[in-house]
mmCIF file of C-alpha atoms in Angstrom:
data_model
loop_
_atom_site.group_PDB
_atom_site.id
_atom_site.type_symbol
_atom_site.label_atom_id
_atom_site.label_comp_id
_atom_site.label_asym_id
_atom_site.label_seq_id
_atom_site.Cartn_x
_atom_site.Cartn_y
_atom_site.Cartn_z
ATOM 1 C CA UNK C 1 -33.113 -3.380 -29.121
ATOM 2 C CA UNK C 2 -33.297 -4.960 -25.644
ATOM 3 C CA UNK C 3 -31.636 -7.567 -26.328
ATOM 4 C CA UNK C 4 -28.336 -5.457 -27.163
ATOM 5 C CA UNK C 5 -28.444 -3.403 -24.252
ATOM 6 C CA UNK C 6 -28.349 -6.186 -22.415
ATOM 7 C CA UNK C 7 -25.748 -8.161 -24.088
ATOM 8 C CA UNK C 8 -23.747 -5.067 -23.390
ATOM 9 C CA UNK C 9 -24.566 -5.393 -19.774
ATOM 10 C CA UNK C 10 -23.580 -9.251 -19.258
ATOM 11 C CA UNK C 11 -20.276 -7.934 -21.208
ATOM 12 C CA UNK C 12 -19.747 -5.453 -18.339
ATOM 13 C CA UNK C 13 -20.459 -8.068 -15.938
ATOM 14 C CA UNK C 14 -18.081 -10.246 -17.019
ATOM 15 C CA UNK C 15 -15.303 -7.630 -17.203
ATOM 16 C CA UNK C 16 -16.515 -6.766 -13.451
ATOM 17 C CA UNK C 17 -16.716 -10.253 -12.448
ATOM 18 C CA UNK C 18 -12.859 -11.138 -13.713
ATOM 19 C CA UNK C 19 -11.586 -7.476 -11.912
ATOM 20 C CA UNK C 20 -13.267 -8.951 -8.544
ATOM 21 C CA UNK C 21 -11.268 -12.254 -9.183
ATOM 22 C CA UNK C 22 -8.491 -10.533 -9.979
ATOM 23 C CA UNK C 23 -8.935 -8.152 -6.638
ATOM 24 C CA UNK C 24 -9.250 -11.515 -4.364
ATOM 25 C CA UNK C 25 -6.394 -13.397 -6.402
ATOM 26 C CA UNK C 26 -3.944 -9.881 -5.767
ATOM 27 C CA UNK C 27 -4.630 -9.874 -1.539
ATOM 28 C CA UNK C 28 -3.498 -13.628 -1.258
ATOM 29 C CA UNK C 29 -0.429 -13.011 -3.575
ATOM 30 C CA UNK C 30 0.705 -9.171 -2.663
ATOM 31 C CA UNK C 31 3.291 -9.943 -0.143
ATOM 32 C CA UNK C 32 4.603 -6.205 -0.177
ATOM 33 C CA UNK C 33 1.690 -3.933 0.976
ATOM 34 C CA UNK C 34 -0.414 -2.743 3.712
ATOM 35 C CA UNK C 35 -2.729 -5.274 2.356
ATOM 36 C CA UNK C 36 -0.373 -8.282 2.802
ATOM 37 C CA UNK C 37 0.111 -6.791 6.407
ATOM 38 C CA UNK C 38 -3.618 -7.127 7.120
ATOM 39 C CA UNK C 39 -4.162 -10.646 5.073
ATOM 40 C CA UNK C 40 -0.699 -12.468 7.273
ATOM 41 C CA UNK C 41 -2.184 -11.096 10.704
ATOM 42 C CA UNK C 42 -6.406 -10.987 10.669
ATOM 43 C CA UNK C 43 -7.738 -14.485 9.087
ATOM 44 C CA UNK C 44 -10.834 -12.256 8.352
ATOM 45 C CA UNK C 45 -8.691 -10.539 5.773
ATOM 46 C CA UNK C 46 -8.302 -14.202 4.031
ATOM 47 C CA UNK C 47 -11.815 -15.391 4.361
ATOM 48 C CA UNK C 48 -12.910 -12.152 2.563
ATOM 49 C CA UNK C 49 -10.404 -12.931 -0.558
ATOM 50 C CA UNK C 50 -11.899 -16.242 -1.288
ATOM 51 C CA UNK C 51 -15.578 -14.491 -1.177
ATOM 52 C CA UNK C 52 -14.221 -12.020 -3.515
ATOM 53 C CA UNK C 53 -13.078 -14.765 -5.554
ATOM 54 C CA UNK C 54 -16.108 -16.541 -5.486
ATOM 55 C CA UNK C 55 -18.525 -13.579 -6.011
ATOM 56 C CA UNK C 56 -15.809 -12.583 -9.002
ATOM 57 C CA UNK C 57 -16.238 -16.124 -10.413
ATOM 58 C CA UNK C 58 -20.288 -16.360 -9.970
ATOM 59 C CA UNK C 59 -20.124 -12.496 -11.648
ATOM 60 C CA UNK C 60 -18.449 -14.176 -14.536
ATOM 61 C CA UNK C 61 -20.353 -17.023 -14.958
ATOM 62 C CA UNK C 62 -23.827 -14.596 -14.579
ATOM 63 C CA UNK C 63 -22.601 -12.498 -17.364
ATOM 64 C CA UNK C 64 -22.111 -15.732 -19.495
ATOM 65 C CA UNK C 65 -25.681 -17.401 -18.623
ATOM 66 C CA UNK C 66 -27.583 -13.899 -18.990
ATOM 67 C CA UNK C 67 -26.382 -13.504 -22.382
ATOM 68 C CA UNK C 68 -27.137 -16.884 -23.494
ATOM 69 C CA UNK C 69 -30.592 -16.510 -22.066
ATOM 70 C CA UNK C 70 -31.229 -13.288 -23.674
ATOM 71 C CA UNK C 71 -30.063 -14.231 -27.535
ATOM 72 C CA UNK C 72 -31.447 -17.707 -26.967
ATOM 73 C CA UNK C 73 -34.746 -15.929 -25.456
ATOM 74 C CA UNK C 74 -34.504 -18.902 -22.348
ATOM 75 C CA UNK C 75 -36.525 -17.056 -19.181
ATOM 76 C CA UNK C 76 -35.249 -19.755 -16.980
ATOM 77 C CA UNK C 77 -31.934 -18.508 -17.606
ATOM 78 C CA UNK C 78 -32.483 -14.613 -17.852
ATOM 79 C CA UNK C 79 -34.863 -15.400 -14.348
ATOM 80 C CA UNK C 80 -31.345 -17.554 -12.705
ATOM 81 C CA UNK C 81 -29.242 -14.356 -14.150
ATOM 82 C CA UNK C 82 -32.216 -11.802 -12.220
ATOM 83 C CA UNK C 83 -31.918 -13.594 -9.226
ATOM 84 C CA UNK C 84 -28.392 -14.225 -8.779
ATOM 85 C CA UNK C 85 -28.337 -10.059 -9.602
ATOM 86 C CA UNK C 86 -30.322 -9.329 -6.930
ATOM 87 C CA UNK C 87 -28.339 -11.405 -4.386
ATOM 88 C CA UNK C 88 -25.273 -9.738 -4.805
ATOM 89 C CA UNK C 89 -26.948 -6.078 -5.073
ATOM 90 C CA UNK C 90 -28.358 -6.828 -1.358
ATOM 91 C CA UNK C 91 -24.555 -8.951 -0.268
ATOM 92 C CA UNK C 92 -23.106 -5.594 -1.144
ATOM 93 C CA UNK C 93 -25.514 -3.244 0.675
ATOM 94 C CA UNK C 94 -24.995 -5.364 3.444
ATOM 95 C CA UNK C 95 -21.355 -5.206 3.129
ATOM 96 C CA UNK C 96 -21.365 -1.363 2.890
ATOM 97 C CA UNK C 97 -23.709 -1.400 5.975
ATOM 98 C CA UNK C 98 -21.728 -3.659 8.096
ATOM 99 C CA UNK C 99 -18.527 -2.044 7.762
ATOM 100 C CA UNK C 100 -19.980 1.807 8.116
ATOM 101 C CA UNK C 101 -21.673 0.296 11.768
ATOM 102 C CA UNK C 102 -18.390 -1.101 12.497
ATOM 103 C CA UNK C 103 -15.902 0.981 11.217
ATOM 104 C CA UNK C 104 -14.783 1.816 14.869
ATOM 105 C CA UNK C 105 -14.318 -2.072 15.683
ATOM 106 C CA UNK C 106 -12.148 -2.546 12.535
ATOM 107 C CA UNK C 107 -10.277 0.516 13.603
ATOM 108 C CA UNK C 108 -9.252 -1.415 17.032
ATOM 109 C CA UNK C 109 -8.838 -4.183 15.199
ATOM 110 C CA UNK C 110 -5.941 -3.101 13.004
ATOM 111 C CA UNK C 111 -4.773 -1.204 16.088
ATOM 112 C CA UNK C 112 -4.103 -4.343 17.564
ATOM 113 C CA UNK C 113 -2.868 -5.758 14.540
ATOM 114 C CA UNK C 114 -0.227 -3.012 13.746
ATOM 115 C CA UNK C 115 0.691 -3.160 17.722
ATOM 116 C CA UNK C 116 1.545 -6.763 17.609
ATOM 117 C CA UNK C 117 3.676 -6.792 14.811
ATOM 118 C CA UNK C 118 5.702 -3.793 15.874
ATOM 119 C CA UNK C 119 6.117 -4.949 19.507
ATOM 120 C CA UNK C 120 7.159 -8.536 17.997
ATOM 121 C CA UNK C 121 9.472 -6.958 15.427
ATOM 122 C CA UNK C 122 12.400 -8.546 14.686
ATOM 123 C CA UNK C 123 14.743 -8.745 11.483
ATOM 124 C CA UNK C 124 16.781 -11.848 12.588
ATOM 125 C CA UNK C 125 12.904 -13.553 12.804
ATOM 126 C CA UNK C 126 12.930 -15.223 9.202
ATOM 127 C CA UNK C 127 9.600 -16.669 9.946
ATOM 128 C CA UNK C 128 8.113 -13.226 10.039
ATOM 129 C CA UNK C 129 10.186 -12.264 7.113
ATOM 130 C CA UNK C 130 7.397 -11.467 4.768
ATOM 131 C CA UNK C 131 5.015 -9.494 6.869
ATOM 132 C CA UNK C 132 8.034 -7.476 8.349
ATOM 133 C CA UNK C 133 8.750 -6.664 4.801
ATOM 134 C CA UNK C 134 5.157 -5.510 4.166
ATOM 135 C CA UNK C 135 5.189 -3.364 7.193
ATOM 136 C CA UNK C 136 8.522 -1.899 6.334
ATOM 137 C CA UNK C 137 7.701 -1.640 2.809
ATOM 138 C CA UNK C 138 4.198 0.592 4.034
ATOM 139 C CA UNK C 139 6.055 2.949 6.180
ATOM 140 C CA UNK C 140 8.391 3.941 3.670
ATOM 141 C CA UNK C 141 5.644 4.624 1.083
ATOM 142 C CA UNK C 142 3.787 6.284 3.316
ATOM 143 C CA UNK C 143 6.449 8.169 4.967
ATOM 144 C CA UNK C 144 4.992 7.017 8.433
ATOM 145 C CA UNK C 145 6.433 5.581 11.790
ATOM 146 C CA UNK C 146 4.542 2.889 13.706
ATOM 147 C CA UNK C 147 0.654 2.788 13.873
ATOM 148 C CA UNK C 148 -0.248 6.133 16.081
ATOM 149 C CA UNK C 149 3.315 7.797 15.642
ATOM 150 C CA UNK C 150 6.839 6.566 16.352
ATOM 151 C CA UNK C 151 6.196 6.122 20.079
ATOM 152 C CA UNK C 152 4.617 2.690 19.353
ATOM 153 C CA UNK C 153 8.192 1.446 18.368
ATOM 154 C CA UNK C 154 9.454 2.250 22.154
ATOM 155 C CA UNK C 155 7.014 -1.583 22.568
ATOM 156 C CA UNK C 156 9.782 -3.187 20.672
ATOM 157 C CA UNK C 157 12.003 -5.304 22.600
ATOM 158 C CA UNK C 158 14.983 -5.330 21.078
ATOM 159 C CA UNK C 159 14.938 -1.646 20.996
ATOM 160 C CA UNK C 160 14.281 -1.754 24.777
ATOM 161 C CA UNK C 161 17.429 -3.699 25.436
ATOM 162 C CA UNK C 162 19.420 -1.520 23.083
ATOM 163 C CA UNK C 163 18.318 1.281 25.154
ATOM 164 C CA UNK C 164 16.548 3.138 22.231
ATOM 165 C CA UNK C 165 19.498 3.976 20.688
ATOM 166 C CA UNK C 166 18.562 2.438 17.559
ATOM 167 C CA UNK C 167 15.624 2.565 15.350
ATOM 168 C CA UNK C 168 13.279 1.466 12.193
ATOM 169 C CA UNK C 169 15.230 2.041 9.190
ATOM 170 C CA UNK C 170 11.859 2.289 7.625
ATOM 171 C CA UNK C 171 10.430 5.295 9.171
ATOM 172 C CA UNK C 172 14.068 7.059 8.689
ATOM 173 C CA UNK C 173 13.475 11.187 7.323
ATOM 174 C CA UNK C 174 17.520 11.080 6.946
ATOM 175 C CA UNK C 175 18.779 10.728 2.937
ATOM 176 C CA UNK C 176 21.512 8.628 4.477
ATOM 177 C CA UNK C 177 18.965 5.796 5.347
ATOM 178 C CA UNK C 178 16.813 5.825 2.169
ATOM 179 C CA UNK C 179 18.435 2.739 0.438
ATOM 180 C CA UNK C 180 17.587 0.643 3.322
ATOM 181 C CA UNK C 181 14.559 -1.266 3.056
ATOM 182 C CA UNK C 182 13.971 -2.794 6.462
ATOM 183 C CA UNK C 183 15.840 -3.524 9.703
ATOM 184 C CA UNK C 184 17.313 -1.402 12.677
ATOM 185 C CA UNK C 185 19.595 2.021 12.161
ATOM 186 C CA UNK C 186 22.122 3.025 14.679
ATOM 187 C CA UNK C 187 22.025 6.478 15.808
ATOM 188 C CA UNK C 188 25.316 8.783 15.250
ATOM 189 C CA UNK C 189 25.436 10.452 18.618
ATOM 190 C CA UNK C 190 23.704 8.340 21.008
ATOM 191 C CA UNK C 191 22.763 10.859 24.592
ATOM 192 C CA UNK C 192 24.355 9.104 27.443
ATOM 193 C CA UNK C 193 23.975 5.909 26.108
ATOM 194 C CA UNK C 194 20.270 5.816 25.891
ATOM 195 C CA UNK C 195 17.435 7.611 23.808
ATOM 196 C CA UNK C 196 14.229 7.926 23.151
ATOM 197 C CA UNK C 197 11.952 7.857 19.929
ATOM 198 C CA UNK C 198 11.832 11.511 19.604
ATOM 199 C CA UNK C 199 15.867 11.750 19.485
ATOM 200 C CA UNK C 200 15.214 9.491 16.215
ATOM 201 C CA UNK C 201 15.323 10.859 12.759
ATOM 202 C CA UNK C 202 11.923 9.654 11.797
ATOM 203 C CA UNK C 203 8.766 10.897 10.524
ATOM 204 C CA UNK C 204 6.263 11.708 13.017
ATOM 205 C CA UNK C 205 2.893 10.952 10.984
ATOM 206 C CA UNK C 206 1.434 7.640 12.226
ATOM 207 C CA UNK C 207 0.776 5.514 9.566
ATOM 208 C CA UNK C 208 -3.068 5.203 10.563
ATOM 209 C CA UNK C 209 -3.200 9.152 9.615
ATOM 210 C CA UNK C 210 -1.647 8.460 6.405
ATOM 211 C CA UNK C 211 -4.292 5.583 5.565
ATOM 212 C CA UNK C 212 -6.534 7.268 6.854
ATOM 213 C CA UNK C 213 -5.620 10.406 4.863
ATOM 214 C CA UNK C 214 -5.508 8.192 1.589
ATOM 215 C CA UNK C 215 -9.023 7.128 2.386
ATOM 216 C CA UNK C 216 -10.434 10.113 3.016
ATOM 217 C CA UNK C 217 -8.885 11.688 -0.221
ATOM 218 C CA UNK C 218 -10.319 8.994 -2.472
ATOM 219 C CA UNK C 219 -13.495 7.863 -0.724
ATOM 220 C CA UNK C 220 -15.203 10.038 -3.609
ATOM 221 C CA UNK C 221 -14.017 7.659 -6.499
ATOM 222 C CA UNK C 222 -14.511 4.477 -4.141
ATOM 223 C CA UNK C 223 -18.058 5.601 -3.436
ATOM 224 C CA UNK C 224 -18.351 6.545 -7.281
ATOM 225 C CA UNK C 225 -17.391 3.671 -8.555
ATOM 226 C CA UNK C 226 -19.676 1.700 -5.733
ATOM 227 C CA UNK C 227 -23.005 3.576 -6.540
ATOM 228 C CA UNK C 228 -22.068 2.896 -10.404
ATOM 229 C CA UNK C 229 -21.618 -0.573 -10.295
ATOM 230 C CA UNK C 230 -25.064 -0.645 -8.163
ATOM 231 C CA UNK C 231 -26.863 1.236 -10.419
ATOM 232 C CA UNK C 232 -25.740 -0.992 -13.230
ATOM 233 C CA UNK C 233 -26.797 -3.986 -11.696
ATOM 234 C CA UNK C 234 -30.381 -2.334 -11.050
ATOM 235 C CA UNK C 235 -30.411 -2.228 -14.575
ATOM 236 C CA UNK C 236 -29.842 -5.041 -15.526
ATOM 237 C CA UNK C 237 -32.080 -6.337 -13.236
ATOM 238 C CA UNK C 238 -34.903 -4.110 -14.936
ATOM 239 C CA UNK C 239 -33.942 -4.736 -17.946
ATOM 240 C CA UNK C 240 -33.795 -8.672 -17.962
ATOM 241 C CA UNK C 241 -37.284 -8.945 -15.908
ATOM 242 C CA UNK C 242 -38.479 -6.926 -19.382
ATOM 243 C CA UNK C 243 -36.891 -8.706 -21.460
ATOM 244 C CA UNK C 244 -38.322 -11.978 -19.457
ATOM 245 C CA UNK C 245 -42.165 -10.512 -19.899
ATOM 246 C CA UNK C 246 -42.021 -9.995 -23.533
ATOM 247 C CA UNK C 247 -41.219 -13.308 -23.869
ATOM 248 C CA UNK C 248 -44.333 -15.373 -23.819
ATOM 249 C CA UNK C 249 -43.062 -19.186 -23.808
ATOM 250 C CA UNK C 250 -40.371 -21.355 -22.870
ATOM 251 C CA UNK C 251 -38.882 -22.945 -26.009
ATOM 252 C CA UNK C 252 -35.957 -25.227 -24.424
ATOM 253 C CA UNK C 253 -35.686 -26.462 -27.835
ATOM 254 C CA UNK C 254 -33.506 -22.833 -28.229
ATOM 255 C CA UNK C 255 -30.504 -23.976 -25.727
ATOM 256 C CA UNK C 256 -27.782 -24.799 -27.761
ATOM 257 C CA UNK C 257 -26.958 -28.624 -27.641
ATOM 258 C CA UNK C 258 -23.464 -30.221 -27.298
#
């Protein structure tokens, strides 16, 4: 029947809806990721986890109405559930659109971002003590050095005074330094007294490659699962305008009372 399909829809919806909340809940509270990186430098990043939280929360509380309006046959409520479908179909076509057009921007953006933090690094700064840990924590993982390549940490002032002849633990490529999270490594035979970033044991992949990389090796799924969820919500939305024409009258008398 219908009805059934679409009771398995709002279910869906209200398995996507909590995954959303749980998506904009994770970027305030991840304090160990490229993610927290982002969300402690661009306010943008923090505006867009409260949407997600909200859309996640509205997704939820869709799924909920939608099913009560379809068993209950209410068309004020399967219309509300239609409409509110609709709305976020076209928020995230807009959202896909907006970031394709300004992909370049964004790309600056976290440029500058990235820059910043290495040129302000400093592991005696507690106050930056959980986005240094992010950063550190991202070019490990990634087995990266600074944003474009380890020549962005030759910006860092306290390497400048030291004459270069330390450097990130982070982006170390030596087994010596892999149990050290975070902070500045001496190196063994400094030349002269001074260096530069390529006498460094480090890896020499920018970290933007390697996110850039991981993007481009799962943009299939991302774009899989994006055209699924869209096509899901299209059906739903077909399904509950049906479902809204076969019924012929309004019987509020149906809505359950308290």
């Amino acid at each position: 029947k219908l009805i059934n399909w679409l009771c398995v829809l709002f279910l869906f919806f209200q398995i996507l809806g909590a995954v959303i909340l749980g998506f904009g809940i994770w970027i305030l509270a991840d304090k160990t990721s490229f993610i927290a990186v982002l969300q402690m430098s661009s306010p943008s990043l923090k505006t867009g986890a409260y949407i997600l939280i909200g859309v996640g929360a509205l997704t939820m509380l869709m799924g909920f109405l939608g099913c009560l309006g379809a068993v209950n046959e209410i068309r004020c409520l399967l219309g509300l559930y239609f409409t509110c479908l609709m709305v976020i179909l076209v928020t995230q076509v807009a959202a896909g659109l907006v970031i394709y057009f300004q992909k370049e921007t964004l790309k600056e953006e976290l440029s500058r971002i990235v820059g910043s933090l290495i040129e302000n690094y400093d592991p005696l700064n507690d106050d930056e003590r959980n986005l240094q840990d992010a950063w550190d924590y991202v070019q490990k993982q990634i087995a990266c050095c600074g944003w474009t390549g380890a020549k962005d940490w030759e910006n860092n002032e306290i390497l400048i005074n030291q004459s270069m002849t330390s450097y990130p633990c982070s982006c170390s490529n030596s087994s010596k330094d892999f149990q050290v999270d975070g902070g500045f490594c001496n190196l063994d035979v400094p030349v002269n007294g001074t260096a530069t970033y390529a006498d460094w044991p480090v890896h020499e992949q920018g970290c933007m490659d390697g996110v850039e990389k991981w993007l481009k090796d799962n943009l299939g799924v991302i774009l899989g699962v994006c055209t699924g969820v869209a096509v899901i919500e299209l059906l739903g939305m077909i399904l509950s305008i049906s479902l809204c024409k076969n019924i012929h009258s309004e019987d509020y008398t149906k809505v359950p009372k308290s």
